[in-house]
Amino acid sequence: RLTKTGYLVGTPHYMSPEQIREQEITLKSDIYSLGVIIYEMLTGCLPFNSDNVIDLLLAHLENSAKSMRDLAPNVPIGVDEAILRALSKDPSKRQVSARELYQEVYSSIRGEISGVTSEHLRHRTTPSTGMHLQQNARSTLSKAKRANLMVYDTLTGLYNNVFMNLRLDNEIVESRASGDRTAILLFGIDGFKNINQRHGFVVGDLVLKEVGIWLEQTLEEKAVVGRYRGDEFIAIFSKTEGKTAMQQGQEVLELMKQETLKVEGTNSQIQVNCSVGVAQFPGDGENATELVEQAYLGMRQAKTQGVKIYWLKQVQTLTSLTASYSFDNFVGRKAELEKLEREFDRILTSQGRTVCIIGDTG
């Protein structure tokens, strides 16, 4: 289908809302167009169609796409949801890349084969006061079924480290293309080993679940949150500088101080704290592995120094600046200053002259 003379650049049936509005076009605009193509392939129909171009463009801007299952009932639920997400009017709600769209579609198809539907989508409400540990699982799926979902952690229901690494690599690719920053926070639960030893591994698992859920809800619409390793959680901030993510992390830690975990059926109350490492692209690494490693080193420093949140690169920069602009380094060594003072007193002061001294030492 060719673009006709006098038309907007692009084929109207496949144009994203931002392209119609002549706003900035990004990779997520292509995700929208790809969603239209897949929708058409699976149903034989376009999600938005009209002989009138104006009506067609308005449909892209204002109407929600009909579920593919209304047109083709054999389409897996998860595939339907993934494509409808790709067709979101808001680019921030779409998949970040074709790879992520593929992962969602593939995991849904694999789940359908195993008898798993996509009801894994989590709809939670934040408790009015505190975080309450419940012995029953929050997910509607059993652990055995959730294990079939490639992108989700089987304990917490959050994205797993495989997915988060892919997501971070994709964010880095977008940052290289756009010049924007990408930042991450790596949260590590303080004293988690002691929690397991004192309360048992069942309670330890419940702590992981609740902290993960709480982080996801607290950072909702600000970052993508996933479980990384053991007692670690990662938050990816798209188009965000490290210092901004660091401020978000500080706010999260302040809110966490006000929360107490209560274990149902017991009198146990657990105060959970986290240490956080910060990293940013560009500056702290060239890929997801390097970026996470820098954040991990920062988190370890935060635990060691008791500062709660630590950005290794920023501290190194400040240390370097402090060394470069220290008084002794700027004006010279102490012995040289003493010699200069003696010469000044001996030769110049006695003559009552005003002197300006210039040179490498100050």
XYZ file of C-alpha atoms in Angstrom, residues 74-333:
260
model
C -8.908 -19.390 18.921
C -6.433 -16.574 19.548
C -4.829 -17.218 22.984
C -5.869 -14.750 25.668
C -2.285 -13.751 26.392
C -1.555 -13.067 22.717
C -4.681 -10.925 22.533
C -3.591 -8.921 25.570
C -0.050 -8.478 24.240
C -1.295 -7.102 20.907
C -3.847 -4.831 22.581
C -1.009 -3.487 24.727
C 1.010 -2.819 21.554
C -1.999 -0.830 20.297
C -2.145 1.399 23.393
C -2.686 5.075 22.629
C -0.050 5.961 25.215
C 3.414 4.932 23.907
C 4.704 4.414 27.465
C 2.263 1.520 27.906
C 3.490 -0.355 24.829
C 6.286 -2.897 24.753
C 9.695 -1.262 24.575
C 10.846 -3.402 21.639
C 9.835 -6.128 19.209
C 11.801 -8.549 21.384
C 9.625 -7.762 24.401
C 6.481 -8.173 22.303
C 7.818 -11.512 21.093
C 8.556 -12.626 24.671
C 5.000 -11.819 25.773
C 3.423 -13.579 22.804
C 5.720 -16.597 23.055
C 5.262 -17.048 26.806
C 1.485 -16.802 26.377
C 1.431 -19.426 23.622
C 3.660 -21.690 25.683
C 1.389 -21.193 28.666
C -1.715 -22.057 26.635
C -0.075 -25.300 25.545
C 0.541 -26.134 29.223
C -3.009 -25.196 30.205
C -1.980 -21.770 31.525
C -4.007 -18.680 30.680
C -2.748 -15.139 30.928
C -4.680 -14.411 34.096
C -1.260 -13.828 35.621
C -1.752 -10.117 35.028
C -1.598 -8.677 38.500
C -4.285 -6.326 39.826
C -3.427 -5.394 43.397
C -4.564 -2.730 45.798
C -2.260 -1.044 48.246
C -3.165 -1.730 51.897
C -4.475 1.375 53.660
C -1.921 1.029 56.439
C 1.233 -0.995 56.395
C 2.173 -4.085 54.418
C 0.448 -7.258 55.609
C 2.002 -10.653 55.052
C -0.595 -13.222 54.066
C 0.081 -16.925 54.099
C -2.045 -17.434 50.960
C -0.472 -16.730 47.554
C -1.497 -13.445 45.916
C -1.323 -14.731 42.365
C -4.323 -16.484 40.833
C -1.963 -19.091 39.412
C -0.237 -21.923 41.228
C 3.539 -21.995 41.376
C 3.622 -24.877 38.911
C 1.714 -22.871 36.321
C 3.589 -19.649 36.939
C 6.856 -21.505 36.380
C 5.814 -21.830 32.738
C 5.771 -18.064 32.296
C 9.207 -17.189 30.985
C 9.204 -13.554 31.994
C 7.826 -13.730 35.536
C 9.444 -14.640 38.829
C 7.608 -17.627 40.287
C 7.734 -16.368 43.885
C 6.800 -12.698 43.619
C 4.950 -12.533 40.303
C 7.229 -9.671 39.217
C 9.306 -9.719 36.044
C 12.321 -12.000 36.439
C 15.990 -11.187 35.898
C 16.032 -12.644 32.368
C 13.280 -10.283 31.277
C 14.756 -7.322 33.161
C 18.145 -7.805 31.500
C 16.463 -7.847 28.086
C 14.430 -4.783 29.017
C 17.523 -2.940 30.205
C 19.487 -3.814 27.065
C 16.600 -2.494 24.973
C 16.467 0.712 27.014
C 20.202 1.168 26.406
C 19.668 0.748 22.652
C 16.956 3.422 22.761
C 19.174 5.706 24.846
C 21.990 5.422 22.316
C 19.609 6.373 19.531
C 17.872 9.234 21.337
C 20.646 10.567 23.566
C 18.448 10.158 26.651
C 19.638 8.703 29.943
C 18.582 5.359 31.408
C 18.975 4.750 35.143
C 18.544 1.758 37.417
C 18.179 1.195 41.140
C 19.197 -2.130 42.682
C 17.478 -2.762 46.032
C 18.893 -5.282 48.502
C 16.985 -6.188 51.679
C 19.121 -5.524 54.756
C 19.603 -8.453 57.125
C 17.524 -10.841 55.041
C 19.599 -13.803 56.207
C 18.710 -12.945 59.806
C 15.007 -12.763 58.886
C 15.202 -16.302 57.502
C 17.073 -17.560 60.553
C 14.757 -15.928 63.075
C 11.359 -16.391 61.425
C 11.933 -19.250 58.980
C 12.084 -19.494 55.215
C 8.305 -19.390 54.766
C 8.164 -15.946 56.341
C 11.294 -14.993 54.399
C 9.500 -15.808 51.149
C 6.502 -13.776 52.253
C 8.797 -10.831 52.983
C 10.185 -11.066 49.443
C 6.667 -11.142 47.994
C 5.438 -8.152 49.953
C 8.544 -6.025 49.420
C 8.364 -6.749 45.687
C 4.677 -5.868 45.519
C 5.231 -2.728 47.575
C 8.134 -1.540 45.403
C 6.112 -2.140 42.247
C 3.166 -0.159 43.580
C 5.295 2.657 45.000
C 7.220 3.122 41.746
C 4.182 2.567 39.520
C 4.353 4.639 36.300
C 7.874 5.754 37.236
C 9.863 2.582 36.622
C 9.616 -1.062 35.606
C 10.254 -3.224 38.683
C 11.433 -6.827 38.762
C 13.087 -9.340 41.049
C 16.751 -9.787 40.234
C 18.630 -12.217 42.488
C 17.808 -13.574 45.925
C 16.761 -10.611 48.042
C 17.476 -8.077 45.287
C 14.986 -6.087 43.226
C 15.742 -3.885 40.241
C 13.919 -0.798 38.963
C 14.561 0.505 35.433
C 13.892 4.200 34.798
C 13.440 5.080 31.131
C 14.631 8.512 29.946
C 15.796 9.354 33.460
C 19.104 10.639 34.820
C 20.858 8.835 37.627
C 20.405 11.705 40.071
C 16.635 11.706 39.459
C 16.424 7.958 40.013
C 18.534 8.405 43.141
C 16.007 10.929 44.483
C 13.206 8.463 43.760
C 15.137 5.800 45.646
C 15.588 8.090 48.635
C 11.846 8.785 48.703
C 11.102 5.053 48.574
C 13.447 4.396 51.494
C 11.798 7.144 53.544
C 8.364 5.625 52.891
C 9.678 2.174 53.745
C 10.671 3.394 57.218
C 6.983 3.982 57.934
C 5.965 0.436 57.003
C 5.897 -2.619 59.244
C 5.389 -6.135 57.984
C 2.864 -8.095 60.020
C 2.718 -11.870 59.731
C -0.848 -13.135 59.878
C -1.541 -15.594 62.682
C 1.428 -14.442 64.755
C 2.489 -11.450 66.802
C 5.575 -11.005 64.662
C 6.294 -7.599 63.180
C 9.235 -7.068 60.870
C 10.778 -3.728 60.009
C 12.292 -4.100 56.563
C 14.993 -1.793 55.233
C 16.881 -1.811 51.960
C 20.226 -0.603 50.686
C 20.249 0.736 47.150
C 22.830 1.016 44.396
C 22.481 3.450 41.488
C 23.794 3.261 37.924
C 23.215 5.258 34.755
C 23.716 4.830 31.037
C 25.813 6.361 29.636
C 28.618 6.483 32.160
C 28.422 3.319 34.234
C 28.504 0.606 31.585
C 27.831 -0.283 27.973
C 25.263 -3.040 28.514
C 22.848 -4.434 31.081
C 25.442 -6.685 32.728
C 27.931 -3.855 33.283
C 25.245 -1.459 34.487
C 23.851 -3.930 37.019
C 27.367 -4.741 38.232
C 28.001 -1.062 38.986
C 24.669 -0.798 40.790
C 25.528 -3.937 42.770
C 28.889 -2.491 43.847
C 27.088 0.677 44.901
C 24.560 -1.334 46.893
C 27.380 -3.177 48.681
C 29.007 0.152 49.541
C 25.676 1.411 50.863
C 25.421 -1.619 53.156
C 29.039 -1.280 54.300
C 28.908 2.452 54.964
C 25.337 2.556 56.245
C 24.337 5.337 53.825
C 21.292 3.470 52.389
C 21.776 4.641 48.784
C 25.042 4.894 46.882
C 26.061 5.887 43.365
C 29.599 4.659 42.847
C 30.319 6.820 39.795
C 29.047 9.977 41.452
C 31.126 9.388 44.574
C 34.226 8.721 42.466
C 33.616 11.943 40.555
C 33.189 13.956 43.746
C 36.321 12.384 45.228
C 38.261 13.253 42.089
C 37.007 16.836 42.148
C 37.856 17.181 45.828
C 41.385 15.967 45.166
C 41.796 18.227 42.135
C 40.622 21.358 43.921
C 42.062 20.814 47.390
C 43.981 23.841 48.678
C 47.328 22.072 48.950
C 47.127 20.715 45.414
C 46.063 24.071 44.014
C 48.759 26.293 45.533
C 51.575 23.802 46.014
C 53.160 21.694 48.710
